[in-house]
């Protein structure tokens, strides 16, 4: 893909575009984050949390989960940025140990914003070809794994201490992608 290569070659310039608010979501780390645009550019994600990730999809982790209906993503996190773009952010927790959670968010974004996000994640590294769409994984120092996948026009991000390697996030990414991908016309 020659055009993708050219885009990535100039990604430093691309990162300074008007999508800075959306790109802040994939910076993955400290420092001040730009104030997001007052006008969201994403389309509303209408599916509920359990539509996007049926509880049965989490059975692979060997324990029962429940939805955390009061979940609010941390300020400046990728999930918070997705909510600002009319996306959906959700969290499930183990029934027996509430400290074990799986958090995810889904946004329906314009192509240019998706390209900017993909380029920023590409620069960070951690490409995951097994997600069947463009995907990335990063394990933070605190033991929380973060997976990102792009079932265009959707950006899916998920994080959990259960995700110690890319395959750990695979069931979640596959389940969510299976819900949103049929609506993409592919």
Coordinates of N, CA and C in Angstrom, one line a residue:
X1 N 0.8 -1.2 0.0 CA 0.0 0.0 0.0 C 0.9 1.2 0.0
X2 N 1.1 1.7 -1.1 CA 2.0 2.9 -1.3 C 1.5 4.1 -0.6
X3 N 0.2 4.4 -0.8 CA -0.3 5.6 -0.2 C -0.3 5.5 1.4
X4 N -0.5 4.3 2.0 CA -0.4 4.2 3.4 C 1.1 4.5 3.8
X5 N 2.0 4.0 3.1 CA 3.4 4.2 3.4 C 3.8 5.7 3.4
X6 N 3.3 6.3 2.4 CA 3.5 7.8 2.3 C 2.9 8.5 3.4
X7 N 1.7 8.1 3.8 CA 1.0 8.8 4.9 C 1.8 8.6 6.2
X8 N 2.3 7.4 6.4 CA 3.0 7.1 7.6 C 4.4 7.8 7.6
X9 N 4.9 8.0 6.4 CA 6.2 8.6 6.4 C 6.1 10.1 6.8
X10 N 4.9 10.7 6.6 CA 4.8 12.1 7.0 C 3.8 12.2 8.2
X11 N 3.7 11.1 9.0 CA 2.8 11.1 10.1 C 3.0 12.2 11.1
X12 N 4.3 12.6 11.2 CA 4.6 13.7 12.2 C 3.8 14.9 11.8
X13 N 3.7 15.2 10.6 CA 3.0 16.4 10.1 C 1.5 16.2 10.3
X14 N 1.1 15.0 10.0 CA -0.4 14.6 10.1 C -0.8 14.8 11.5
X15 N 0.0 14.5 12.5 CA -0.4 14.5 13.9 C -0.7 15.9 14.3
X16 N -0.3 16.9 13.6 CA -0.6 18.3 14.0 C -1.9 18.8 13.3
X17 N -2.7 17.9 12.8 CA -4.0 18.3 12.1 C -5.0 18.7 13.1
X18 N -6.2 19.0 12.6 CA -7.3 19.4 13.4 C -7.9 18.2 14.3
X19 N -7.4 17.0 14.1 CA -7.9 15.9 14.8 C -7.1 15.7 16.1
X20 N -6.4 16.7 16.6 CA -5.6 16.5 17.8 C -6.4 16.0 19.0
X21 N -7.6 16.4 19.1 CA -8.4 15.9 20.2 C -8.6 14.4 20.2
X22 N -8.9 13.9 19.0 CA -9.0 12.5 18.8 C -7.7 11.8 19.0
X23 N -6.6 12.3 18.5 CA -5.3 11.7 18.6 C -4.8 11.6 20.0
X24 N -5.2 12.6 20.8 CA -4.8 12.6 22.2 C -5.2 11.2 22.9
X25 N -6.2 10.6 22.4 CA -6.7 9.4 22.9 C -5.7 8.2 22.7
X26 N -4.8 8.3 21.7 CA -3.9 7.2 21.5 C -2.5 7.6 21.9
X27 N -2.3 8.7 22.6 CA -1.0 9.0 23.1 C -0.5 8.0 24.1
X28 N -1.4 7.4 24.9 CA -1.1 6.4 25.9 C -0.3 6.9 27.1
X29 N -0.1 8.1 27.2 CA 0.7 8.5 28.4 C 0.6 9.9 28.8
X30 N 1.3 10.2 29.9 CA 1.3 11.4 30.7 C 1.4 12.7 29.9
X31 N 1.5 13.7 30.6 CA 1.6 15.1 30.0 C 0.2 15.6 29.8
X32 N 0.2 16.9 29.5 CA -1.1 17.6 29.3 C -1.7 17.1 28.0
X33 N -3.0 17.0 27.9 CA -3.7 16.6 26.7 C -4.4 17.8 26.2
X34 N -4.5 18.0 24.9 CA -5.2 19.1 24.3 C -6.7 19.1 24.7
X35 N -7.3 20.2 24.7 CA -8.8 20.3 25.0 C -9.5 19.8 23.7
X36 N -10.4 18.9 23.9 CA -11.1 18.4 22.7 C -12.0 19.5 22.1
X37 N -12.3 19.3 20.8 CA -13.2 20.1 20.1 C -14.6 20.1 20.8
X38 N -15.3 21.3 20.8 CA -16.6 21.3 21.4 C -17.6 20.6 20.5
X39 N -17.3 20.4 19.3 CA -18.2 19.8 18.3 C -17.7 18.4 18.0
X40 N -18.4 17.3 18.5 CA -17.9 16.0 18.2 C -18.0 15.7 16.6
X41 N -17.0 14.9 16.2 CA -17.0 14.6 14.8 C -17.5 13.2 14.5
X42 N -17.6 12.4 15.6 CA -18.1 11.0 15.4 C -19.6 10.9 15.3
X43 N -20.0 9.8 14.8 CA -21.4 9.4 14.7 C -21.8 8.7 16.0
X44 N -23.0 8.8 16.5 CA -23.4 8.1 17.7 C -23.3 6.6 17.5
X45 N -22.8 5.9 18.6 CA -22.8 4.4 18.6 C -24.0 4.0 19.4
X46 N -25.0 3.4 18.7 CA -26.3 3.1 19.3 C -26.3 1.8 20.1
X47 N -25.4 0.9 19.9 CA -25.5 -0.4 20.6 C -25.2 -0.2 22.1
X48 N -25.8 -1.0 22.9 CA -25.6 -1.0 24.3 C -24.2 -1.7 24.6
X49 N -23.8 -1.7 25.8 CA -22.5 -2.3 26.2 C -22.7 -3.9 26.0
X50 N -23.8 -4.4 26.4 CA -24.0 -5.9 26.3 C -24.3 -6.3 24.8
X51 N -24.7 -5.3 24.0 CA -24.8 -5.6 22.5 C -23.4 -5.7 22.0
X52 N -22.6 -4.8 22.3 CA -21.2 -4.8 21.8 C -20.4 -5.9 22.3
X53 N -20.5 -6.3 23.5 CA -19.7 -7.3 24.1 C -20.6 -8.2 25.0
X54 N -21.3 -9.2 24.4 CA -22.1 -10.1 25.2 C -21.3 -10.7 26.3
X55 N -22.0 -10.8 27.5 CA -21.3 -11.4 28.7 C -20.7 -12.8 28.4
X56 N -21.3 -13.6 27.5 CA -20.8 -14.9 27.2 C -19.5 -14.8 26.5
X57 N -19.1 -13.7 25.9 CA -17.8 -13.6 25.2 C -16.7 -13.5 26.3
X58 N -17.0 -13.2 27.5 CA -16.0 -13.1 28.5 C -15.8 -14.5 29.3
X59 N -16.5 -15.5 28.9 CA -16.4 -16.8 29.6 C -15.0 -17.4 29.4
X60 N -14.4 -17.0 28.3 CA -13.0 -17.5 28.0 C -12.0 -17.2 29.2
X61 N -12.3 -16.2 30.0 CA -11.4 -15.8 31.1 C -11.7 -16.6 32.3
X62 N -12.7 -17.6 32.3 CA -12.9 -18.5 33.3 C -13.6 -18.0 34.6
X63 N -14.3 -16.9 34.5 CA -15.1 -16.4 35.6 C -16.3 -15.6 35.1
X64 N -17.2 -15.4 36.0 CA -18.4 -14.6 35.6 C -18.1 -13.1 35.7
X65 N -18.7 -12.4 34.7 CA -18.6 -10.9 34.7 C -19.9 -10.3 34.8
X66 N -20.0 -9.0 35.2 CA -21.2 -8.2 35.2 C -20.8 -6.8 34.7
X67 N -21.8 -6.2 34.2 CA -21.6 -4.8 33.6 C -21.6 -3.8 34.8
X68 N -20.7 -2.9 34.7 CA -20.6 -1.8 35.7 C -21.3 -0.6 35.0
X69 N -22.6 -0.5 35.4 CA -23.4 0.6 34.8 C -23.0 2.0 35.1
X70 N -22.3 2.2 36.2 CA -21.9 3.5 36.7 C -20.5 3.9 36.1
X71 N -20.0 3.1 35.2 CA -18.6 3.3 34.7 C -18.5 4.7 34.0
X72 N -17.5 5.4 34.4 CA -17.1 6.7 33.7 C -15.6 6.6 33.4
X73 N -15.2 6.7 32.2 CA -13.8 6.5 31.9 C -13.0 7.7 32.5
X74 N -11.7 7.4 32.8 CA -10.8 8.4 33.4 C -10.6 9.5 32.4
X75 N -10.6 10.7 32.9 CA -10.4 11.9 32.1 C -9.1 11.8 31.3
X76 N -9.2 12.1 30.0 CA -8.1 12.1 29.2 C -7.7 10.7 28.6
X77 N -8.4 9.7 29.0 CA -8.2 8.3 28.5 C -8.8 8.1 27.1
X78 N -8.3 7.1 26.4 CA -8.9 6.8 25.1 C -10.4 6.7 25.2
X79 N -10.9 6.0 26.2 CA -12.4 5.8 26.4 C -13.1 7.1 26.6
X80 N -12.5 8.0 27.3 CA -13.1 9.4 27.6 C -13.2 10.1 26.3
X81 N -12.1 10.0 25.5 CA -12.1 10.7 24.2 C -13.2 10.2 23.2
X82 N -13.4 8.9 23.3 CA -14.4 8.2 22.5 C -15.8 8.7 22.9
X83 N -16.0 8.8 24.2 CA -17.3 9.3 24.7 C -17.5 10.7 24.2
X84 N -16.5 11.6 24.2 CA -16.6 12.9 23.7 C -17.0 12.9 22.2
X85 N -16.7 11.9 21.5 CA -17.0 11.8 20.1 C -18.3 11.0 19.8
X86 N -19.2 10.9 20.8 CA -20.5 10.2 20.7 C -20.3 8.7 20.7
X87 N -19.2 8.2 21.1 CA -19.0 6.8 21.2 C -19.6 6.2 22.4
X88 N -19.3 4.9 22.6 CA -19.8 4.2 23.8 C -18.6 3.6 24.6
X89 N -18.6 3.9 25.9 CA -17.6 3.3 26.8 C -18.2 2.4 27.8
X90 N -17.6 1.3 28.0 CA -18.2 0.3 28.9 C -17.2 -0.4 29.8
X91 N -17.7 -1.0 30.9 CA -16.8 -1.7 31.7 C -17.5 -2.9 32.3
X92 N -16.9 -4.0 32.3 CA -17.4 -5.2 33.0 C -16.4 -5.6 34.1
X93 N -16.9 -6.2 35.2 CA -16.0 -6.6 36.2 C -16.3 -8.0 36.6
X94 N -15.3 -8.7 37.2 CA -15.5 -10.1 37.7 C -16.5 -10.0 38.8
X95 N -17.4 -10.9 38.9 CA -18.4 -11.0 39.9 C -17.8 -11.2 41.3
X96 N -16.8 -12.1 41.3 CA -16.1 -12.4 42.6 C -15.0 -11.5 43.0
X97 N -14.4 -10.8 42.1 CA -13.3 -9.9 42.4 C -13.5 -8.6 41.6
X98 N -14.1 -7.6 42.2 CA -14.4 -6.4 41.4 C -13.2 -5.6 41.0
X99 N -12.0 -6.0 41.4 CA -10.8 -5.3 41.0 C -10.4 -5.7 39.6
X100 N -10.9 -6.8 39.1 CA -10.6 -7.3 37.8 C -11.6 -6.8 36.8
X101 N -11.2 -5.9 35.9 CA -12.2 -5.3 35.0 C -11.7 -5.5 33.5
X102 N -12.7 -5.4 32.6 CA -12.4 -5.3 31.2 C -13.2 -4.0 30.8
X103 N -12.4 -3.0 30.3 CA -13.0 -1.8 29.9 C -12.8 -1.7 28.4
X104 N -13.8 -1.1 27.7 CA -13.7 -0.9 26.2 C -14.5 0.3 25.8
X105 N -14.2 0.8 24.6 CA -14.9 1.9 24.0 C -14.9 1.7 22.5
X106 N -16.0 2.2 21.9 CA -16.2 2.1 20.5 C -16.6 3.5 19.9
X107 N -15.9 3.9 18.9 CA -16.3 5.2 18.2 C -16.5 4.9 16.7
X108 N -17.4 5.7 16.1 CA -17.6 5.7 14.7 C -17.1 7.0 14.2
X109 N -15.9 7.0 13.5 CA -15.2 8.2 13.2 C -15.0 8.4 11.7
X110 N -14.8 9.7 11.3 CA -14.5 9.9 9.8 C -13.2 9.3 9.5
X111 N -13.1 9.0 8.2 CA -11.8 8.4 7.7 C -10.6 9.1 8.0
X112 N -10.5 10.4 7.9 CA -9.3 11.2 8.2 C -8.9 11.0 9.7
X113 N -9.9 11.0 10.6 CA -9.6 10.8 12.0 C -9.0 9.4 12.3
X114 N -9.6 8.4 11.6 CA -9.1 7.0 11.8 C -7.7 6.9 11.2
X115 N -7.4 7.5 10.1 CA -6.1 7.5 9.5 C -5.1 8.1 10.5
X116 N -5.4 9.2 11.1 CA -4.5 9.9 12.1 C -4.3 9.0 13.3
X117 N -5.3 8.4 13.8 CA -5.2 7.4 14.9 C -4.3 6.3 14.6
X118 N -4.6 5.7 13.4 CA -3.8 4.5 13.0 C -2.3 4.9 12.8
X119 N -2.1 6.1 12.3 CA -0.7 6.5 12.1 C 0.0 6.7 13.4
X120 N -0.7 7.3 14.4 CA -0.1 7.5 15.7 C 0.2 6.2 16.4
X121 N -0.7 5.2 16.3 CA -0.4 3.9 16.9 C 0.7 3.2 16.2
X122 N 0.7 3.3 14.9 CA 1.8 2.7 14.1 C 3.1 3.2 14.5
X123 N 3.2 4.5 14.8 CA 4.5 5.1 15.3 C 4.9 4.5 16.6
X124 N 3.9 4.3 17.5 CA 4.1 3.7 18.8 C 4.6 2.3 18.7
X125 N 4.1 1.6 17.7 CA 4.5 0.2 17.5 C 3.5 -0.8 18.1
X126 N 3.8 -2.1 18.1 CA 2.9 -3.1 18.6 C 1.8 -3.6 17.7
X127 N 2.1 -3.6 16.4 CA 1.1 -4.1 15.5 C 0.7 -5.5 15.7
X128 N -0.6 -5.8 15.6 CA -1.1 -7.1 15.9 C -1.9 -7.6 14.6
X129 N -1.3 -8.5 13.8 CA -2.0 -8.9 12.6 C -3.1 -9.9 12.9
X130 N -3.1 -10.5 14.0 CA -4.2 -11.5 14.3 C -5.6 -10.9 14.6
X131 N -5.6 -9.6 14.7 CA -6.9 -9.0 15.0 C -7.8 -8.9 13.7
X132 N -7.3 -9.3 12.6 CA -7.9 -9.4 11.2 C -8.2 -8.0 10.6
X133 N -8.1 -7.0 11.4 CA -8.1 -5.6 10.9 C -6.9 -4.9 11.5
X134 N -6.6 -3.7 11.1 CA -5.4 -3.0 11.6 C -5.6 -3.0 13.1
X135 N -4.6 -3.5 13.9 CA -4.7 -3.6 15.3 C -3.3 -3.4 16.0
X136 N -3.4 -2.9 17.2 CA -2.2 -2.6 18.0 C -2.4 -3.1 19.5
X137 N -1.3 -3.4 20.1 CA -1.3 -3.8 21.5 C -0.1 -3.1 22.3
X138 N -0.4 -2.8 23.5 CA 0.7 -2.2 24.4 C 0.4 -2.7 25.8
X139 N 1.4 -3.1 26.5 CA 1.3 -3.5 27.9 C 2.0 -2.4 28.7
X140 N 1.3 -1.7 29.5 CA 1.8 -0.6 30.3 C 2.6 -1.2 31.5
X141 N 3.4 -0.3 32.2 CA 4.2 -0.7 33.3 C 3.3 -1.2 34.5
X142 N 2.1 -0.7 34.6 CA 1.2 -1.1 35.7 C 0.5 -2.4 35.4
X143 N 0.8 -3.1 34.3 CA 0.3 -4.4 34.0 C -1.1 -4.4 33.2
X144 N -1.5 -3.2 32.8 CA -2.7 -3.1 32.1 C -2.4 -3.2 30.6
X145 N -3.0 -4.1 29.9 CA -2.8 -4.2 28.5 C -3.9 -3.4 27.7
X146 N -3.5 -2.8 26.7 CA -4.4 -2.0 25.9 C -4.4 -2.5 24.4
X147 N -5.5 -2.8 23.9 CA -5.6 -3.2 22.5 C -6.5 -2.2 21.7
X148 N -6.1 -1.9 20.5 CA -6.8 -1.0 19.6 C -7.0 -1.8 18.3
X149 N -8.2 -1.6 17.7 CA -8.5 -2.2 16.4 C -9.4 -1.3 15.6
X150 N -9.2 -1.4 14.3 CA -10.0 -0.5 13.4 C -10.8 -1.3 12.4
X151 N -12.1 -1.5 12.8 CA -13.1 -2.1 11.8 C -13.8 -0.9 11.2
X152 N -13.1 -0.2 10.3 CA -13.5 1.0 9.7 C -15.0 1.0 9.4
X153 N -15.7 2.0 9.8 CA -15.3 3.3 10.4 C -15.2 3.3 11.9
X154 N -15.1 2.2 12.5 CA -15.0 2.1 14.0 C -13.6 2.0 14.5
X155 N -13.4 2.7 15.6 CA -12.2 2.5 16.4 C -12.6 1.8 17.7
X156 N -12.0 0.7 18.0 CA -12.3 -0.1 19.2 C -11.0 -0.1 20.0
X157 N -11.2 0.3 21.3 CA -10.1 0.2 22.2 C -10.5 -0.5 23.5
X158 N -9.7 -1.4 24.0 CA -10.0 -2.2 25.2 C -8.8 -2.3 26.1
X159 N -9.0 -2.3 27.4 CA -7.9 -2.5 28.4 C -8.3 -3.3 29.6
X160 N -7.3 -4.0 30.1 CA -7.6 -4.9 31.2 C -6.2 -5.5 31.7
X161 N -6.2 -5.8 33.0 CA -5.0 -6.5 33.5 C -5.0 -8.0 33.0
X162 N -6.1 -8.4 32.5 CA -6.2 -9.8 31.9 C -5.5 -9.8 30.5
X163 N -5.2 -8.7 29.9 CA -4.6 -8.6 28.6 C -3.1 -8.4 28.8
X164 N -2.4 -9.5 29.1 CA -0.9 -9.5 29.3 C -0.2 -9.6 28.0
X165 N -0.9 -10.0 26.9 CA -0.3 -10.1 25.6 C -1.4 -9.9 24.6
X166 N -1.1 -9.7 23.3 CA -2.2 -9.4 22.3 C -3.3 -10.4 22.3
X167 N -2.9 -11.7 22.4 CA -3.9 -12.8 22.4 C -4.9 -12.7 23.5
X168 N -4.5 -12.1 24.6 CA -5.4 -12.0 25.8 C -6.6 -11.1 25.5
X169 N -6.4 -10.1 24.6 CA -7.4 -9.2 24.3 C -8.3 -9.7 23.1
X170 N -7.8 -10.7 22.4 CA -8.4 -11.2 21.2 C -9.9 -11.5 21.3
X171 N -10.3 -12.2 22.3 CA -11.8 -12.5 22.4 C -12.6 -11.3 22.5
X172 N -12.2 -10.3 23.2 CA -12.9 -9.0 23.3 C -12.9 -8.3 22.0
X173 N -11.8 -8.2 21.4 CA -11.7 -7.5 20.1 C -12.5 -8.2 19.0
X174 N -12.5 -9.5 19.0 CA -13.2 -10.3 18.0 C -14.7 -10.1 18.2
X175 N -15.2 -10.2 19.5 CA -16.6 -10.1 19.8 C -17.1 -8.7 19.3
X176 N -16.4 -7.6 19.7 CA -16.9 -6.3 19.4 C -16.8 -6.1 17.9
X177 N -15.7 -6.5 17.3 CA -15.6 -6.3 15.8 C -16.7 -7.1 15.1
X178 N -17.1 -8.2 15.6 CA -18.2 -9.0 15.0 C -19.5 -8.3 15.0
X179 N -19.7 -7.4 16.0 CA -21.0 -6.7 16.2 C -20.9 -5.5 15.2
X180 N -19.9 -4.7 15.2 CA -19.9 -3.5 14.4 C -19.5 -3.7 12.9
X181 N -18.7 -4.7 12.6 CA -18.2 -4.8 11.3 C -19.3 -5.1 10.2
X182 N -20.4 -5.9 10.5 CA -21.4 -6.1 9.5 C -22.0 -4.8 9.0
X183 N -22.0 -3.7 9.9 CA -22.6 -2.5 9.4 C -21.7 -1.6 8.6
X184 N -20.5 -2.0 8.4 CA -19.6 -1.2 7.6 C -19.7 -1.4 6.1
X185 N -20.5 -2.4 5.7 CA -20.7 -2.6 4.3 C -19.7 -3.5 3.6
X186 N -18.8 -4.1 4.4 CA -17.7 -4.9 3.9 C -18.1 -6.4 3.9

